[in-house]
mmCIF file of C-alpha atoms in Angstrom:
data_model
loop_
_atom_site.group_PDB
_atom_site.id
_atom_site.type_symbol
_atom_site.label_atom_id
_atom_site.label_comp_id
_atom_site.label_asym_id
_atom_site.label_seq_id
_atom_site.Cartn_x
_atom_site.Cartn_y
_atom_site.Cartn_z
ATOM 1 C CA MET Z 14 0.097 -0.145 0.200
ATOM 2 C CA PHE Z 15 2.995 2.551 0.879
ATOM 3 C CA LEU Z 16 4.423 1.718 -2.440
ATOM 4 C CA THR Z 17 1.137 2.320 -4.331
ATOM 5 C CA VAL Z 18 0.802 5.790 -2.577
ATOM 6 C CA LEU Z 19 4.471 6.697 -3.153
ATOM 7 C CA ASP Z 20 3.815 6.151 -7.138
ATOM 8 C CA PHE Z 21 0.663 8.127 -7.047
ATOM 9 C CA GLY Z 22 2.294 10.738 -5.557
ATOM 10 C CA ARG Z 23 5.116 10.728 -8.026
ATOM 11 C CA SER Z 24 2.898 10.557 -11.265
ATOM 12 C CA ASN Z 25 0.779 13.441 -10.018
ATOM 13 C CA GLU Z 26 3.893 15.844 -8.879
ATOM 14 C CA MET Z 27 2.586 15.806 -5.277
ATOM 15 C CA LEU Z 28 5.894 15.278 -3.502
ATOM 16 C CA PRO Z 29 8.269 17.986 -4.758
ATOM 17 C CA GLY Z 30 9.874 17.878 -1.480
ATOM 18 C CA LEU Z 31 10.891 14.106 -1.250
ATOM 19 C CA SER Z 32 14.343 13.231 -2.572
ATOM 20 C CA ALA Z 33 14.018 11.424 -5.940
ATOM 21 C CA GLY Z 34 16.518 8.489 -4.595
ATOM 22 C CA PHE Z 35 13.878 7.731 -2.318
ATOM 23 C CA GLY Z 36 11.451 5.398 -4.404
ATOM 24 C CA ARG Z 37 10.795 1.737 -5.312
ATOM 25 C CA HIS Z 38 13.773 0.138 -7.631
ATOM 26 C CA PRO Z 39 13.698 -3.228 -9.493
ATOM 27 C CA ASP Z 40 17.109 -4.230 -7.912
ATOM 28 C CA LEU Z 41 15.755 -3.877 -4.421
ATOM 29 C CA ARG Z 42 12.955 -6.266 -4.730
ATOM 30 C CA ILE Z 43 12.922 -9.893 -3.716
ATOM 31 C CA LYS Z 44 13.125 -12.212 -6.579
ATOM 32 C CA TYR Z 45 10.089 -14.569 -7.029
ATOM 33 C CA VAL Z 46 10.512 -18.393 -6.676
ATOM 34 C CA ASP Z 47 8.562 -19.728 -9.649
ATOM 35 C CA GLU Z 48 8.038 -23.169 -7.858
ATOM 36 C CA ASN Z 49 7.731 -24.235 -4.375
ATOM 37 C CA GLU Z 50 10.691 -26.308 -3.852
ATOM 38 C CA ASP Z 51 9.303 -27.866 -0.488
ATOM 39 C CA GLU Z 52 6.548 -29.674 -2.419
ATOM 40 C CA ILE Z 53 8.766 -31.199 -5.509
ATOM 41 C CA GLY Z 54 9.119 -34.710 -5.408
ATOM 42 C CA LYS Z 55 5.780 -35.139 -3.154
ATOM 43 C CA ALA Z 56 4.012 -37.450 -5.578
ATOM 44 C CA ILE Z 57 1.378 -39.721 -4.064
ATOM 45 C CA PRO Z 58 2.366 -43.199 -4.751
ATOM 46 C CA GLU Z 59 0.063 -45.163 -7.216
ATOM 47 C CA THR Z 60 -0.894 -47.660 -4.409
ATOM 48 C CA VAL Z 61 -1.719 -45.066 -2.146
ATOM 49 C CA ILE Z 62 -3.765 -43.746 -4.952
ATOM 50 C CA ALA Z 63 -5.570 -46.854 -5.470
ATOM 51 C CA GLN Z 64 -6.634 -46.837 -1.898
ATOM 52 C CA LEU Z 65 -8.023 -43.294 -2.110
ATOM 53 C CA ASP Z 66 -10.002 -44.766 -5.092
ATOM 54 C CA THR Z 67 -11.650 -47.332 -2.918
ATOM 55 C CA HIS Z 68 -12.746 -44.541 -0.180
ATOM 56 C CA ILE Z 69 -13.903 -42.173 -2.728
ATOM 57 C CA ASP Z 70 -17.515 -42.359 -1.536
ATOM 58 C CA LEU Z 71 -16.346 -40.942 1.678
ATOM 59 C CA PHE Z 72 -14.965 -37.497 0.146
ATOM 60 C CA GLY Z 73 -17.361 -34.809 1.104
ATOM 61 C CA SER Z 74 -19.580 -37.044 3.319
ATOM 62 C CA ASN Z 75 -21.219 -35.229 6.510
ATOM 63 C CA ARG Z 76 -20.544 -31.615 4.705
ATOM 64 C CA SER Z 77 -22.862 -28.750 4.356
ATOM 65 C CA TYR Z 78 -22.677 -27.002 0.805
ATOM 66 C CA GLY Z 79 -25.310 -24.391 -0.031
ATOM 67 C CA GLY Z 80 -28.276 -26.164 0.962
ATOM 68 C CA TRP Z 81 -27.629 -28.988 -1.274
ATOM 69 C CA ALA Z 82 -28.391 -32.857 -0.439
ATOM 70 C CA GLN Z 83 -25.632 -34.954 0.886
ATOM 71 C CA ASP Z 84 -25.312 -36.897 -2.356
ATOM 72 C CA ASP Z 85 -24.935 -33.995 -4.483
ATOM 73 C CA ILE Z 86 -22.081 -32.538 -2.362
ATOM 74 C CA GLN Z 87 -20.275 -35.809 -2.733
ATOM 75 C CA ALA Z 88 -20.896 -36.223 -6.432
ATOM 76 C CA MET Z 89 -19.206 -32.805 -6.913
ATOM 77 C CA PHE Z 90 -16.082 -33.810 -4.744
ATOM 78 C CA HIS Z 91 -16.002 -37.203 -6.531
ATOM 79 C CA THR Z 92 -15.635 -35.285 -9.767
ATOM 80 C CA VAL Z 93 -13.234 -32.871 -8.312
ATOM 81 C CA TYR Z 94 -10.914 -35.842 -6.990
ATOM 82 C CA VAL Z 95 -11.115 -37.431 -10.527
ATOM 83 C CA VAL Z 96 -10.164 -33.963 -12.323
ATOM 84 C CA LEU Z 97 -7.420 -33.739 -9.654
ATOM 85 C CA ARG Z 98 -5.944 -37.198 -10.197
ATOM 86 C CA ASP Z 99 -6.384 -37.985 -13.827
ATOM 87 C CA THR Z 100 -5.272 -34.485 -15.456
ATOM 88 C CA GLY Z 101 -2.835 -33.194 -12.746
ATOM 89 C CA ARG Z 102 -4.043 -29.741 -12.890
ATOM 90 C CA ARG Z 103 -3.203 -27.198 -10.076
ATOM 91 C CA PRO Z 104 -6.008 -26.868 -7.266
ATOM 92 C CA ARG Z 105 -6.923 -23.400 -8.798
ATOM 93 C CA GLU Z 106 -7.388 -24.459 -12.464
ATOM 94 C CA VAL Z 107 -9.520 -27.722 -11.202
ATOM 95 C CA CYS Z 108 -11.662 -25.332 -8.995
ATOM 96 C CA ALA Z 109 -12.214 -22.783 -11.438
ATOM 97 C CA LEU Z 110 -13.013 -24.808 -14.327
ATOM 98 C CA PRO Z 111 -15.483 -23.479 -16.872
ATOM 99 C CA LEU Z 112 -18.825 -25.011 -17.022
ATOM 100 C CA GLU Z 113 -18.286 -26.006 -20.818
ATOM 101 C CA CYS Z 114 -14.718 -27.537 -20.306
ATOM 102 C CA LEU Z 115 -14.714 -30.206 -22.621
ATOM 103 C CA GLU Z 116 -14.099 -30.241 -26.067
ATOM 104 C CA ILE Z 117 -14.244 -33.067 -28.514
ATOM 105 C CA GLU Z 118 -12.532 -33.297 -31.889
ATOM 106 C CA GLY Z 119 -12.175 -36.699 -34.009
ATOM 107 C CA GLY Z 120 -13.668 -38.600 -31.160
ATOM 108 C CA GLU Z 121 -10.812 -37.396 -28.838
ATOM 109 C CA TYR Z 122 -11.646 -35.314 -25.684
ATOM 110 C CA SER Z 123 -9.782 -32.399 -24.595
ATOM 111 C CA LEU Z 124 -10.134 -30.530 -21.231
ATOM 112 C CA ILE Z 125 -10.370 -26.624 -21.554
ATOM 113 C CA TYR Z 126 -8.942 -25.087 -18.402
ATOM 114 C CA HIS Z 127 -7.003 -21.497 -17.580
ATOM 115 C CA ASN Z 128 -3.554 -21.640 -16.473
ATOM 116 C CA TYR Z 129 -3.781 -18.776 -13.834
ATOM 117 C CA LYS Z 130 -0.371 -18.879 -12.728
ATOM 118 C CA LYS Z 131 1.252 -17.963 -16.174
ATOM 119 C CA GLN Z 132 -1.918 -16.346 -17.410
ATOM 120 C CA ARG Z 133 -2.288 -18.474 -20.137
ATOM 121 C CA LEU Z 134 -5.995 -18.971 -20.724
ATOM 122 C CA ARG Z 135 -8.122 -21.615 -22.710
ATOM 123 C CA ARG Z 136 -5.624 -24.333 -22.448
ATOM 124 C CA ARG Z 137 -6.037 -27.520 -23.903
ATOM 125 C CA LEU Z 138 -5.289 -30.774 -22.149
ATOM 126 C CA PRO Z 139 -6.395 -34.406 -23.699
ATOM 127 C CA VAL Z 140 -8.038 -36.673 -21.414
ATOM 128 C CA THR Z 141 -9.520 -40.132 -21.624
ATOM 129 C CA ALA Z 142 -13.280 -40.856 -22.396
ATOM 130 C CA ALA Z 143 -13.556 -42.082 -18.773
ATOM 131 C CA THR Z 144 -12.402 -38.805 -17.382
ATOM 132 C CA ALA Z 145 -14.766 -37.018 -19.789
ATOM 133 C CA ALA Z 146 -17.599 -39.266 -18.668
ATOM 134 C CA GLU Z 147 -17.174 -38.411 -15.098
ATOM 135 C CA ILE Z 148 -17.275 -34.566 -15.799
ATOM 136 C CA GLN Z 149 -20.577 -34.856 -18.446
ATOM 137 C CA THR Z 150 -22.248 -36.924 -15.295
ATOM 138 C CA TRP Z 151 -21.450 -34.172 -13.265
ATOM 139 C CA GLN Z 152 -22.522 -31.622 -15.599
ATOM 140 C CA HIS Z 153 -25.602 -33.051 -15.919
ATOM 141 C CA ARG Z 154 -26.548 -33.486 -12.157
ATOM 142 C CA ARG Z 155 -25.525 -29.943 -11.734
ATOM 143 C CA ALA Z 156 -27.948 -28.856 -14.038
ATOM 144 C CA GLY Z 157 -30.726 -29.704 -11.494
ATOM 145 C CA LEU Z 158 -29.258 -28.018 -8.832
ATOM 146 C CA PRO Z 159 -29.946 -24.510 -6.926
ATOM 147 C CA LEU Z 160 -27.206 -22.325 -7.859
ATOM 148 C CA PRO Z 161 -26.320 -18.575 -6.663
ATOM 149 C CA GLU Z 162 -26.171 -16.480 -9.762
ATOM 150 C CA SER Z 163 -22.625 -15.701 -9.480
ATOM 151 C CA ALA Z 164 -21.953 -19.541 -9.988
ATOM 152 C CA ARG Z 165 -23.587 -20.177 -13.326
ATOM 153 C CA GLU Z 166 -20.621 -20.410 -15.399
ATOM 154 C CA TRP Z 167 -18.401 -22.610 -13.370
ATOM 155 C CA LEU Z 168 -18.250 -26.474 -13.244
ATOM 156 C CA PHE Z 169 -18.009 -26.299 -9.452
ATOM 157 C CA PRO Z 170 -19.793 -23.395 -8.029
ATOM 158 C CA ALA Z 171 -19.484 -21.774 -4.861
ATOM 159 C CA MET Z 172 -21.727 -22.180 -1.956
ATOM 160 C CA THR Z 173 -23.510 -18.742 -1.941
ATOM 161 C CA ASP Z 174 -23.231 -15.545 -3.500
ATOM 162 C CA ARG Z 175 -21.103 -14.073 -0.580
ATOM 163 C CA ALA Z 176 -18.118 -16.090 -1.929
ATOM 164 C CA SER Z 177 -15.469 -14.193 -3.457
ATOM 165 C CA ARG Z 178 -15.240 -15.916 -6.421
ATOM 166 C CA GLY Z 179 -18.345 -17.879 -8.292
ATOM 167 C CA HIS Z 180 -16.727 -21.281 -8.179
ATOM 168 C CA LEU Z 181 -15.112 -23.394 -5.360
ATOM 169 C CA ALA Z 182 -12.458 -22.074 -3.212
ATOM 170 C CA THR Z 183 -9.001 -23.840 -3.053
ATOM 171 C CA ASN Z 184 -8.985 -23.645 0.749
ATOM 172 C CA LYS Z 185 -12.279 -25.163 0.789
ATOM 173 C CA LEU Z 186 -11.141 -28.212 -1.421
ATOM 174 C CA THR Z 187 -8.143 -28.468 0.843
ATOM 175 C CA SER Z 188 -9.896 -28.466 4.042
ATOM 176 C CA VAL Z 189 -12.515 -31.171 2.680
ATOM 177 C CA MET Z 190 -9.741 -33.088 1.314
ATOM 178 C CA ARG Z 191 -7.761 -33.074 4.793
ATOM 179 C CA ALA Z 192 -11.257 -34.283 6.510
ATOM 180 C CA TRP Z 193 -11.686 -36.846 3.965
ATOM 181 C CA ILE Z 194 -8.245 -38.312 4.354
ATOM 182 C CA ASN Z 195 -8.189 -38.651 8.332
ATOM 183 C CA ALA Z 196 -11.631 -40.377 7.815
ATOM 184 C CA ILE Z 197 -10.118 -43.153 5.936
ATOM 185 C CA PRO Z 198 -9.522 -46.052 8.708
ATOM 186 C CA ILE Z 199 -6.407 -47.428 7.236
ATOM 187 C CA LEU Z 200 -3.753 -46.425 4.355
ATOM 188 C CA HIS Z 201 -0.861 -48.578 3.839
ATOM 189 C CA GLY Z 202 2.578 -46.974 2.230
ATOM 190 C CA ASP Z 203 4.711 -48.820 0.022
ATOM 191 C CA LEU Z 204 7.490 -49.566 2.703
ATOM 192 C CA PRO Z 205 7.246 -52.833 4.714
ATOM 193 C CA GLY Z 206 7.480 -52.922 8.575
ATOM 194 C CA PRO Z 207 9.809 -54.888 10.693
ATOM 195 C CA ASP Z 208 7.366 -57.784 10.475
ATOM 196 C CA GLY Z 209 6.443 -57.629 6.736
ATOM 197 C CA THR Z 210 3.438 -55.461 6.865
ATOM 198 C CA PRO Z 211 2.962 -52.439 4.961
ATOM 199 C CA LEU Z 212 4.048 -49.150 7.344
ATOM 200 C CA PRO Z 213 1.392 -46.762 7.449
ATOM 201 C CA PHE Z 214 1.489 -43.943 4.971
ATOM 202 C CA ASP Z 215 1.932 -40.322 6.191
ATOM 203 C CA ARG Z 216 -1.162 -38.717 5.591
ATOM 204 C CA SER Z 217 0.179 -35.193 5.642
ATOM 205 C CA LEU Z 218 1.618 -35.824 2.052
ATOM 206 C CA ILE Z 219 -1.794 -36.104 0.558
ATOM 207 C CA PHE Z 220 -3.171 -32.512 -0.654
ATOM 208 C CA PRO Z 221 -4.181 -31.396 -3.587
ATOM 209 C CA LYS Z 222 -1.429 -30.096 -5.318
ATOM 210 C CA ALA Z 223 0.282 -33.691 -4.821
ATOM 211 C CA PHE Z 224 -1.646 -34.963 -7.188
ATOM 212 C CA ARG Z 225 -0.098 -32.735 -9.901
ATOM 213 C CA PHE Z 226 3.330 -34.532 -8.896
ATOM 214 C CA SER Z 227 1.812 -38.096 -9.301
ATOM 215 C CA TYR Z 228 0.478 -37.278 -12.590
ATOM 216 C CA ALA Z 229 4.289 -36.294 -13.863
ATOM 217 C CA GLN Z 230 5.754 -39.195 -12.135
ATOM 218 C CA ARG Z 231 2.925 -41.316 -13.341
ATOM 219 C CA HIS Z 232 3.560 -40.132 -17.264
ATOM 220 C CA ALA Z 233 7.703 -40.398 -16.517
ATOM 221 C CA ASP Z 234 7.043 -44.069 -15.580
ATOM 222 C CA ALA Z 235 5.053 -44.894 -18.472
ATOM 223 C CA GLY Z 236 8.140 -43.774 -20.453
ATOM 224 C CA VAL Z 237 6.523 -40.334 -21.908
ATOM 225 C CA PRO Z 238 9.146 -38.217 -23.534
ATOM 226 C CA VAL Z 239 10.212 -35.269 -21.282
ATOM 227 C CA GLU Z 240 9.543 -32.798 -23.992
ATOM 228 C CA VAL Z 241 5.967 -34.338 -24.337
ATOM 229 C CA LEU Z 242 5.344 -33.891 -20.570
ATOM 230 C CA LYS Z 243 6.415 -30.506 -20.727
ATOM 231 C CA GLU Z 244 3.537 -29.662 -22.848
ATOM 232 C CA LEU Z 245 0.963 -31.870 -20.826
ATOM 233 C CA MET Z 246 2.375 -29.882 -17.753
ATOM 234 C CA ASP Z 247 1.875 -26.778 -19.578
ATOM 235 C CA HIS Z 248 5.629 -25.633 -18.630
ATOM 236 C CA ARG Z 249 7.605 -23.489 -20.502
ATOM 237 C CA ASP Z 250 11.232 -24.656 -19.560
ATOM 238 C CA ILE Z 251 11.860 -28.366 -19.288
ATOM 239 C CA SER Z 252 14.020 -28.075 -16.583
ATOM 240 C CA THR Z 253 10.533 -27.138 -14.430
ATOM 241 C CA THR Z 254 9.305 -30.359 -15.642
ATOM 242 C CA GLN Z 255 12.367 -32.531 -14.496
ATOM 243 C CA ARG Z 256 12.038 -31.372 -11.187
ATOM 244 C CA TYR Z 257 8.302 -32.937 -10.582
ATOM 245 C CA TYR Z 258 9.390 -36.396 -11.289
ATOM 246 C CA SER Z 259 12.149 -38.833 -9.789
ATOM 247 C CA ILE Z 260 13.759 -41.683 -12.150
ATOM 248 C CA SER Z 261 12.602 -44.819 -11.141
ATOM 249 C CA LEU Z 262 14.926 -47.736 -10.163
ATOM 250 C CA LYS Z 263 13.818 -49.866 -13.450
ATOM 251 C CA ARG Z 264 14.594 -47.080 -15.700
ATOM 252 C CA LYS Z 265 17.891 -46.528 -14.085
ATOM 253 C CA ARG Z 266 18.874 -50.307 -14.748
ATOM 254 C CA GLU Z 267 17.545 -50.076 -18.134
ATOM 255 C CA ALA Z 268 19.850 -47.007 -18.965
ATOM 256 C CA ILE Z 269 22.743 -48.843 -17.542
ATOM 257 C CA LYS Z 270 22.248 -51.852 -19.489
ATOM 258 C CA VAL Z 271 22.348 -49.796 -22.478
ATOM 259 C CA MET Z 272 25.209 -47.645 -21.438
ATOM 260 C CA ASP Z 273 27.490 -50.622 -20.394
ATOM 261 C CA ARG Z 274 27.634 -51.888 -23.963
ATOM 262 C CA TYR Z 275 29.559 -48.661 -24.825
ATOM 263 C CA VAL Z 276 32.110 -48.258 -21.742
ATOM 264 C CA HIS Z 277 35.639 -49.011 -22.186
ATOM 265 C CA ASP Z 278 38.712 -48.483 -20.524
ATOM 266 C CA ARG Z 279 41.631 -46.377 -21.810
ATOM 267 C CA THR Z 280 42.921 -49.649 -23.859
ATOM 268 C CA GLY Z 281 39.617 -50.064 -25.662
ATOM 269 C CA ALA Z 282 38.501 -53.116 -23.384
ATOM 270 C CA PRO Z 283 35.242 -53.516 -22.426
ATOM 271 C CA ALA Z 284 34.690 -52.139 -18.617
ATOM 272 C CA ALA Z 285 30.908 -52.363 -18.014
ATOM 273 C CA ALA Z 286 29.814 -50.842 -14.345
ATOM 274 C CA GLY Z 287 27.823 -54.187 -13.740
ATOM 275 C CA SER Z 288 24.913 -52.655 -11.534
ATOM 276 C CA VAL Z 289 23.197 -49.458 -11.050
ATOM 277 C CA ALA Z 290 24.759 -48.808 -7.713
ATOM 278 C CA ALA Z 291 28.396 -49.421 -9.106
ATOM 279 C CA TYR Z 292 27.641 -47.023 -11.757
ATOM 280 C CA GLU Z 293 26.203 -44.242 -9.107
ATOM 281 C CA LEU Z 294 28.772 -44.721 -6.297
ATOM 282 C CA ARG Z 295 31.886 -45.693 -7.655
ATOM 283 C CA SER Z 296 31.867 -43.197 -10.947
ATOM 284 C CA VAL Z 297 31.901 -39.586 -11.491
ATOM 285 C CA SER Z 298 31.115 -37.479 -14.712
ATOM 286 C CA VAL Z 299 34.152 -36.311 -16.779
ATOM 287 C CA PRO Z 300 34.591 -35.118 -20.117
ATOM 288 C CA PHE Z 301 33.717 -37.497 -22.576
ATOM 289 C CA GLY Z 302 32.848 -40.346 -19.911
ATOM 290 C CA ASN Z 303 33.416 -41.096 -16.373
ATOM 291 C CA CYS Z 304 36.067 -41.093 -13.598
ATOM 292 C CA ARG Z 305 36.540 -44.096 -11.140
ATOM 293 C CA GLU Z 306 39.440 -42.813 -9.088
ATOM 294 C CA PRO Z 307 38.173 -43.303 -5.688
ATOM 295 C CA SER Z 308 39.311 -40.140 -4.159
ATOM 296 C CA ASN Z 309 38.070 -38.008 -7.132
ATOM 297 C CA VAL Z 310 34.968 -39.736 -6.789
ATOM 298 C CA LYS Z 311 34.583 -38.978 -3.219
ATOM 299 C CA ALA Z 312 35.283 -35.212 -3.819
ATOM 300 C CA GLY Z 313 32.760 -35.423 -6.453
ATOM 301 C CA GLY Z 314 35.048 -34.953 -9.353
ATOM 302 C CA LYS Z 315 37.272 -32.036 -7.574
ATOM 303 C CA ALA Z 316 40.207 -33.908 -6.700
ATOM 304 C CA CYS Z 317 41.952 -35.149 -9.781
ATOM 305 C CA PRO Z 318 45.640 -34.741 -9.724
ATOM 306 C CA ILE Z 319 45.829 -34.907 -13.371
ATOM 307 C CA ARG Z 320 42.766 -32.685 -14.479
ATOM 308 C CA PHE Z 321 42.107 -32.608 -18.037
ATOM 309 C CA GLN Z 322 44.439 -35.322 -18.792
ATOM 310 C CA CYS Z 323 42.026 -38.027 -18.732
ATOM 311 C CA ALA Z 324 42.712 -39.905 -21.888
ATOM 312 C CA GLY Z 325 46.209 -41.193 -20.052
ATOM 313 C CA CYS Z 326 44.670 -42.024 -16.929
ATOM 314 C CA GLY Z 327 43.954 -45.983 -15.933
ATOM 315 C CA PHE Z 328 40.730 -44.796 -14.223
ATOM 316 C CA TYR Z 329 39.202 -43.301 -17.093
ATOM 317 C CA ARG Z 330 36.037 -44.869 -18.815
ATOM 318 C CA PRO Z 331 34.802 -43.288 -21.922
ATOM 319 C CA ASP Z 332 31.394 -43.857 -22.955
ATOM 320 C CA PRO Z 333 28.562 -41.615 -24.580
ATOM 321 C CA SER Z 334 26.769 -40.735 -21.540
ATOM 322 C CA TYR Z 335 28.043 -37.291 -21.888
ATOM 323 C CA LEU Z 336 25.549 -36.755 -24.729
#
């Protein structure tokens, strides 16, 4: 507010006694961090999502919402969950979906949404027929519900005309989801306990934005090229997309098997790594290949006594991984 008053006074020449050096400057602004790094990598495991699917009928139960019947409330939140899970859109993008958010062309469905974070409107995302059917079922049911005038254009309407926006609020979605997660009797994680039974999953890791990470991880595990996933996530920078998923051990093994065929020592003899662990723990990247000298590996490649003379070193393993 202070800076707004200052700009207004400057533009209207109402601050003649104020020094010209007293004002806002671009270099003094705190840089905005594009992505929340605390959330990166928090993909919900597919085994946990499968358990959530079996308890979907509890989502929105025992809640009030604008005088709707309980079945209608649960039907709306059921659809919200399906869209979050299947499309990987941000919570606000899901909550603010327009009523006519489906487009069909050549028998294939696309979801029309607005990327509010980057101010890119009417984006299109391919969706499956099953996801489209869930949305259409809700559209048909929604048509018979009493809605405030401000909510007419939104797929997921707000409760009353007093809402700041006409659509479902993201904080409302978060609170209803938290109540749902806490109401599920048992949620098993992927890790086994001492007796071999699965350990309980940390429920605090389940929140609306986490389904976006799960979407990215699911597509990465399926072998979707990163440049295609970048478009599905609606990112401009491919490095942003790469931070949304981790490389599975299975894909690492496949990559090592391919690379092993081309790894040689300095005499030209084959020098396969043998395993993923050996490749990662016993080598460090150097120009045109890898180095296996123990002290240099331990120092992360910063303790080589003959730097830039790899070709004459017995620990040098040339391979095409640098490409």
